[in-house]
Short mmCIF file of C-alpha atoms and ligand atoms in Angstrom, two decimals:
data_model
loop_
_atom_site.label_atom_id
_atom_site.label_comp_id
_atom_site.label_asym_id
_atom_site.label_seq_id
_atom_site.Cartn_x
_atom_site.Cartn_y
_atom_site.Cartn_z
CA MET A 1286 -28.88 -9.07 25.29
CA SER A 1287 -26.09 -10.54 22.75
CA HIS A 1288 -22.89 -10.38 23.42
CA ALA A 1289 -19.45 -9.05 21.04
CA ALA A 1290 -15.91 -8.63 21.52
CA VAL A 1291 -12.51 -7.60 20.42
CA ILE A 1292 -10.61 -11.24 21.43
CA GLY A 1293 -7.15 -10.43 21.54
CA TRP A 1294 -3.64 -10.46 23.71
CA PRO A 1295 -3.60 -6.98 24.72
CA VAL A 1296 -6.52 -5.25 23.92
CA SER A 1297 -6.71 -2.70 26.14
CA GLN A 1298 -5.69 -0.34 23.21
CA SER A 1299 -8.40 -1.74 20.60
CA ARG A 1300 -10.29 1.58 20.13
CA SER A 1301 -13.28 -1.40 18.40
CA PRO A 1302 -15.23 -0.96 21.97
CA LEU A 1303 -15.08 2.10 21.04
CA ILE A 1304 -16.77 2.10 17.48
CA HIS A 1305 -19.21 -0.55 17.87
CA GLY A 1306 -20.29 1.17 21.14
CA HIS A 1307 -21.36 4.05 19.06
CA TRP A 1308 -23.26 2.00 16.72
CA LEU A 1309 -25.05 0.14 18.70
CA LYS A 1310 -26.28 3.25 20.29
CA GLN A 1311 -27.17 5.19 17.48
CA PHE A 1312 -29.00 2.55 16.28
CA ASP A 1313 -30.51 2.01 19.70
CA ILE A 1314 -29.62 -1.68 19.84
CA LYS A 1315 -29.44 -3.94 23.26
CA GLY A 1316 -26.63 -5.22 22.88
CA ASP A 1317 -22.55 -5.08 23.69
CA TYR A 1318 -19.12 -4.86 22.71
CA GLY A 1319 -16.12 -6.32 24.81
CA ARG A 1320 -13.06 -6.42 25.39
CA VAL A 1321 -11.46 -10.49 25.97
CA ALA A 1322 -7.60 -10.65 26.61
CA VAL A 1323 -6.84 -14.74 25.84
CA GLU A 1324 -3.82 -14.80 27.67
CA PRO A 1325 -1.40 -17.35 24.86
CA GLU A 1326 -1.59 -20.26 26.87
CA ARG A 1327 -5.40 -20.41 25.96
CA ALA A 1328 -5.58 -19.46 23.01
CA GLU A 1329 -5.97 -23.01 20.88
CA ASP A 1330 -8.65 -23.67 23.03
CA PHE A 1331 -10.52 -20.41 23.16
CA PHE A 1332 -11.34 -20.45 19.74
CA ALA A 1333 -11.48 -24.44 19.26
CA HIS A 1334 -14.83 -23.84 22.05
CA PHE A 1335 -15.40 -20.50 20.91
CA ALA A 1336 -19.20 -21.07 21.70
CA ASP A 1337 -18.29 -21.39 25.72
CA SER A 1338 -17.07 -17.69 25.40
CA GLY A 1339 -20.81 -16.78 25.07
CA LEU A 1340 -20.00 -14.56 22.39
CA LEU A 1341 -22.50 -14.36 18.80
CA GLY A 1342 -19.02 -13.12 17.58
CA GLY A 1343 -16.41 -10.43 17.85
CA ASN A 1344 -12.98 -9.37 16.14
CA VAL A 1345 -9.96 -10.55 16.20
CA THR A 1346 -6.75 -8.72 16.77
CA ILE A 1347 -3.13 -9.58 17.42
CA PRO A 1348 -1.29 -12.45 18.21
CA TYR A 1349 -4.52 -14.49 17.24
CA LYS A 1350 -5.45 -13.98 13.58
CA GLU A 1351 -4.26 -17.32 12.46
CA THR A 1352 -5.00 -19.44 15.14
CA ALA A 1353 -9.17 -17.80 15.14
CA ALA A 1354 -8.66 -18.31 10.60
CA ARG A 1355 -7.82 -22.36 11.70
CA ALA A 1356 -9.82 -22.87 14.43
CA ALA A 1357 -12.80 -21.95 12.27
CA GLY A 1358 -15.29 -24.64 10.76
CA TYR A 1359 -16.19 -22.10 8.07
CA ARG A 1360 -13.65 -19.50 6.03
CA GLU A 1361 -15.09 -17.09 3.49
CA PRO A 1362 -12.12 -17.11 0.42
CA VAL A 1363 -10.88 -14.29 1.86
CA VAL A 1364 -9.44 -15.79 5.19
CA ASP A 1365 -8.04 -19.10 3.04
CA ARG A 1366 -6.19 -16.43 0.77
CA VAL A 1367 -4.57 -13.72 3.80
CA GLY A 1368 -4.19 -16.70 6.55
CA ALA A 1369 -5.79 -14.54 8.86
CA ALA A 1370 -9.04 -13.51 10.15
CA ASN A 1371 -10.34 -10.60 11.56
CA THR A 1372 -13.78 -11.05 12.37
CA LEU A 1373 -15.65 -13.95 13.39
CA TRP A 1374 -19.69 -15.31 14.22
CA MET A 1375 -21.50 -18.59 14.96
CA GLU A 1376 -24.05 -19.59 12.64
CA ASN A 1377 -25.41 -22.87 13.15
CA GLY A 1378 -23.74 -23.85 16.02
CA VAL A 1379 -20.19 -23.05 13.88
CA LEU A 1380 -17.76 -20.58 13.91
CA CYS A 1381 -17.11 -18.43 10.93
CA ALA A 1382 -14.56 -16.17 9.69
CA ASP A 1383 -13.88 -13.59 7.75
CA ASN A 1384 -11.38 -11.03 7.17
CA THR A 1385 -12.43 -7.58 6.26
CA ASP A 1386 -9.07 -5.43 6.28
CA GLY A 1387 -9.38 -5.54 2.48
CA ILE A 1388 -12.27 -4.34 2.67
CA GLY A 1389 -11.84 -1.60 5.22
CA PHE A 1390 -8.84 -0.64 3.65
CA LEU A 1391 -10.47 -0.37 -0.48
CA ALA A 1392 -13.56 1.05 1.18
CA ASN A 1393 -10.91 3.45 2.98
CA LEU A 1394 -9.05 5.28 -0.26
CA ASP A 1395 -12.39 4.86 -2.40
CA ASP A 1396 -14.25 7.29 0.08
CA ARG A 1397 -11.05 9.46 0.68
CA ALA A 1398 -9.23 9.77 -2.48
CA PRO A 1399 -12.04 9.13 -5.11
CA GLY A 1400 -10.75 8.06 -8.23
CA TRP A 1401 -7.93 6.51 -6.67
CA ASP A 1402 -7.63 3.04 -8.74
CA ARG A 1403 -9.15 4.61 -11.62
CA ALA A 1404 -6.65 3.26 -13.91
CA PRO A 1405 -4.54 0.59 -12.36
CA ALA A 1406 -1.10 0.26 -12.71
CA GLU A 1407 1.52 -0.15 -10.45
CA ALA A 1408 0.97 0.27 -6.98
CA LEU A 1409 3.54 0.03 -4.01
CA VAL A 1410 3.27 -1.88 -1.13
CA LEU A 1411 6.56 -1.38 1.57
CA GLY A 1412 6.49 -4.36 3.81
CA ALA A 1413 5.37 -7.40 3.94
CA GLY A 1414 4.13 -8.64 7.24
CA GLY A 1415 0.51 -9.75 7.94
CA ALA A 1416 -1.51 -6.62 7.48
CA ALA A 1417 0.71 -7.06 4.39
CA ALA A 1418 -1.03 -9.40 2.97
CA ALA A 1419 -4.94 -8.19 3.41
CA VAL A 1420 -3.59 -5.18 1.06
CA VAL A 1421 -2.11 -6.71 -1.34
CA ASP A 1422 -4.72 -8.86 -1.52
CA ALA A 1423 -7.53 -6.17 -1.79
CA LEU A 1424 -5.38 -4.49 -4.73
CA VAL A 1425 -4.86 -7.55 -6.81
CA ASP A 1426 -8.67 -7.30 -6.90
CA ARG A 1427 -8.88 -4.08 -8.22
CA GLY A 1428 -6.75 -4.92 -11.15
CA PHE A 1429 -3.04 -2.93 -9.70
CA ARG A 1430 -0.02 -5.04 -10.06
CA VAL A 1431 1.78 -4.81 -7.18
CA ARG A 1432 5.11 -4.48 -5.89
CA ILE A 1433 6.14 -5.87 -2.00
CA LEU A 1434 9.46 -4.87 -0.64
CA ASN A 1435 10.46 -5.71 2.99
CA ARG A 1436 13.44 -5.51 4.20
CA THR A 1437 13.47 -9.16 4.69
CA LEU A 1438 13.47 -9.67 1.17
CA SER A 1439 12.18 -14.22 1.67
CA ARG A 1440 9.10 -12.74 3.57
CA ALA A 1441 8.30 -9.99 0.75
CA GLU A 1442 9.05 -12.94 -1.90
CA ALA A 1443 6.31 -15.54 -0.45
CA LEU A 1444 3.77 -12.96 0.27
CA ALA A 1445 4.18 -12.81 -3.91
CA GLY A 1446 4.21 -15.53 -5.22
CA ARG A 1447 0.55 -16.11 -3.49
CA TYR A 1448 0.03 -13.66 -6.91
CA PRO A 1449 1.89 -15.28 -9.78
CA GLY A 1450 1.77 -12.57 -12.69
CA ARG A 1451 0.56 -10.37 -10.97
CA ALA A 1452 2.84 -9.51 -7.50
CA SER A 1453 6.34 -9.36 -7.33
CA ALA A 1454 9.60 -8.34 -4.15
CA ASP A 1455 11.78 -6.97 -4.18
CA VAL A 1456 14.46 -5.61 -0.49
CA LEU A 1457 13.10 -2.38 0.69
CA SER A 1458 16.17 -0.76 0.30
CA GLU A 1459 15.28 -0.81 -3.90
CA ALA A 1460 12.64 1.19 -3.09
CA ASN A 1461 13.43 4.84 -4.69
CA ARG A 1462 14.27 2.93 -8.07
CA TYR A 1463 10.34 1.13 -8.23
CA ALA A 1464 8.97 4.71 -6.32
CA VAL A 1465 9.61 6.66 -10.49
CA THR A 1466 6.79 4.94 -11.63
CA ALA A 1467 4.60 4.18 -9.11
CA GLY A 1468 1.13 4.90 -8.95
CA PHE A 1469 0.14 4.39 -5.79
CA LEU A 1470 1.86 3.95 -3.04
CA VAL A 1471 1.50 2.18 0.47
CA ASN A 1472 3.40 1.77 3.37
CA THR A 1473 2.49 -1.84 5.89
CA THR A 1474 5.19 -1.58 8.34
CA SER A 1475 5.05 -0.65 11.87
CA LEU A 1476 7.67 2.31 10.87
CA GLY A 1477 6.33 5.74 11.68
CA MET A 1478 4.64 4.60 14.19
CA LYS A 1479 5.32 6.48 17.67
CA GLY A 1480 8.48 6.79 18.60
CA ASP A 1481 9.52 4.31 15.62
CA GLY A 1482 12.49 4.96 12.52
CA ALA A 1483 10.93 7.15 9.12
CA ILE A 1484 11.20 5.15 5.41
CA ASP A 1485 13.84 5.33 3.89
CA LEU A 1486 11.66 6.60 0.47
CA ASP A 1487 12.84 9.76 -1.74
CA LEU A 1488 8.81 11.08 -2.22
CA SER A 1489 10.51 13.78 -4.94
CA VAL A 1490 10.79 10.67 -7.69
CA VAL A 1491 7.01 9.44 -7.34
CA PRO A 1492 5.04 10.84 -10.17
CA ALA A 1493 2.45 14.26 -9.17
CA ASP A 1494 -0.80 11.96 -9.17
CA ALA A 1495 0.23 9.36 -7.17
CA VAL A 1496 -1.57 8.41 -4.38
CA VAL A 1497 -0.10 7.69 -0.75
CA THR A 1498 -1.96 5.98 2.09
CA ASP A 1499 0.04 4.64 5.44
CA ILE A 1500 -2.15 1.85 7.46
CA VAL A 1501 -0.54 3.25 10.61
CA TYR A 1502 -2.77 5.66 12.29
CA VAL A 1503 -1.09 6.53 15.64
CA PRO A 1504 0.11 9.58 14.49
CA LEU A 1505 -2.65 9.89 11.77
CA GLU A 1506 -0.05 12.23 10.36
CA THR A 1507 3.02 9.79 9.86
CA PRO A 1508 6.26 11.05 8.92
CA PHE A 1509 5.80 9.10 4.98
CA LEU A 1510 2.11 10.73 4.91
CA ALA A 1511 3.92 14.37 6.85
CA SER A 1512 6.54 13.96 3.97
CA ALA A 1513 4.01 13.11 0.58
CA ALA A 1514 1.89 15.74 1.79
CA SER A 1515 4.89 18.36 2.23
CA ARG A 1516 5.98 17.46 -2.03
CA GLY A 1517 1.86 17.25 -3.10
CA LEU A 1518 0.91 14.01 -3.50
CA ARG A 1519 -2.58 12.74 -2.64
CA THR A 1520 -2.20 11.27 0.98
CA VAL A 1521 -5.14 8.94 2.95
CA ASP A 1522 -4.01 8.11 6.41
CA GLY A 1523 -5.02 5.19 8.29
CA LEU A 1524 -7.84 5.72 10.09
CA GLY A 1525 -10.28 5.09 8.10
CA MET A 1526 -8.90 1.49 7.38
CA LEU A 1527 -10.17 0.80 11.27
CA LEU A 1528 -13.09 1.94 10.40
CA HIS A 1529 -14.21 0.22 7.09
CA GLN A 1530 -13.25 -3.02 8.32
CA ALA A 1531 -15.16 -3.02 11.67
CA VAL A 1532 -19.00 -2.60 9.02
CA PRO A 1533 -19.13 -5.93 8.23
CA GLY A 1534 -18.67 -7.31 11.58
CA PHE A 1535 -21.49 -5.38 12.97
CA THR A 1536 -24.01 -6.19 10.21
CA ARG A 1537 -23.76 -9.76 10.92
CA TRP A 1538 -24.04 -9.33 14.86
CA PHE A 1539 -26.35 -7.15 15.08
CA GLY A 1540 -28.47 -6.66 12.08
CA GLN A 1541 -28.21 -3.46 10.98
CA ARG A 1542 -25.96 -1.85 8.38
CA PRO A 1543 -23.96 1.42 9.84
CA SER A 1544 -22.68 3.70 7.95
CA VAL A 1545 -18.72 5.34 8.68
CA THR A 1546 -19.54 8.61 9.54
CA ALA A 1547 -17.86 12.87 10.28
CA GLU A 1548 -18.93 11.89 14.19
CA LEU A 1549 -17.89 8.41 14.00
CA ARG A 1550 -14.73 9.59 12.76
CA ALA A 1551 -13.82 12.31 15.73
CA LEU A 1552 -14.89 10.30 18.13
CA ILE A 1553 -11.84 8.18 17.28
CA GLU A 1554 -9.76 10.72 16.58
CA ALA A 1555 -10.38 12.52 19.74
CA ASP A 1556 -8.91 9.12 21.88
CA LEU A 1557 -5.63 8.77 19.98
P1 ATR B 2343 1.79 -6.57 10.57
O1 ATR B 2343 1.09 -7.67 11.16
O2 ATR B 2343 1.67 -5.19 11.67
O3 ATR B 2343 2.16 -6.41 9.35
P2 ATR B 2343 4.52 -7.78 11.13
O4 ATR B 2343 3.81 -9.09 10.44
O5 ATR B 2343 5.10 -7.97 12.50
O6 ATR B 2343 3.40 -7.02 11.34
O7 ATR B 2343 5.26 -6.97 10.13
C1 ATR B 2343 5.78 -5.99 10.56
C2 ATR B 2343 5.92 -5.31 9.12
O8 ATR B 2343 7.28 -3.58 9.01
C3 ATR B 2343 7.09 -6.05 8.40
O9 ATR B 2343 7.01 -6.47 7.14
C4 ATR B 2343 8.35 -6.32 8.77
O10 ATR B 2343 9.64 -6.15 8.50
P3 ATR B 2343 10.46 -7.59 8.24
O11 ATR B 2343 9.39 -8.93 7.77
O12 ATR B 2343 11.68 -7.38 7.56
O13 ATR B 2343 10.44 -7.94 10.00
C5 ATR B 2343 8.38 -3.97 9.17
N1 ATR B 2343 8.80 -3.34 9.97
C6 ATR B 2343 9.28 -3.69 11.20
N2 ATR B 2343 10.35 -2.87 11.71
C7 ATR B 2343 11.47 -2.24 10.42
C8 ATR B 2343 12.08 -1.85 10.13
N3 ATR B 2343 13.08 -1.38 11.62
N4 ATR B 2343 13.07 -1.87 9.06
C9 ATR B 2343 11.66 -1.74 8.19
N5 ATR B 2343 11.24 -2.78 8.27
C10 ATR B 2343 9.91 -2.95 9.16
#
């Protein structure tokens, strides 16, 4: 019996067990995928002695993505670029780490808005936190020039500084100025989550063929996406990113490559 899990603090809100549970059943694999809540005082020790956990691997969620990346003996290059890991597995006694958030982000857009990257020009990324790091890395990889706008300018500058000539930074309050020429817009801030405030951006100035996405998926249609849709812009919600980022981990742990289907999406949607 193989055990995998999502590791974080807290982990009760994670939908990963639902996703992997669905695939385990589908492939009839004798394995399980649970939740491991690790208290902050124990975190360094937990990842340093991951082999003792009895897990063959797992996902890492808030607040341990950076801790896990540091603890790994092998890191995929993207982990070093982004400074965070979301997928772990053991290989020959060595803890290995990947970050599949960027892959999930791109796969969701490829799936829901085919051609969204046909003429990669300027992408506007709102926010400069942990989630933005993976998104910016993926967009640069796809050939976009990325403008990072954040409430705290220093964070946007630090992130943009990792991609000289490909990314630049400014404050979030300047969003309207840049939106006029943006072909692609993504919200990575926590604004728009249940009960949170909205983003101060006039989407009526955005080019008519722009694609707009949000990595927040609770609610599925954030105020940002609703506003974009009401102006006739193509929108993609954030749920697919969660589903697609799970694929590489499952493949590594259980040896079968699963698909993101309408059935899986409906299952998770019903749980939101
Ligand atoms: P995550 O890992 O989910 O990205 P994070 O690292 O805490 O979480 O980043 C949260 C992002 O939302 C940041 O860009 C943050 O802006 P600051 O860097 O200025 O804190 C942004 N954010 C959160 N609340 C915000 C608010 N009320 N207005 C504008 N931006 C906000």
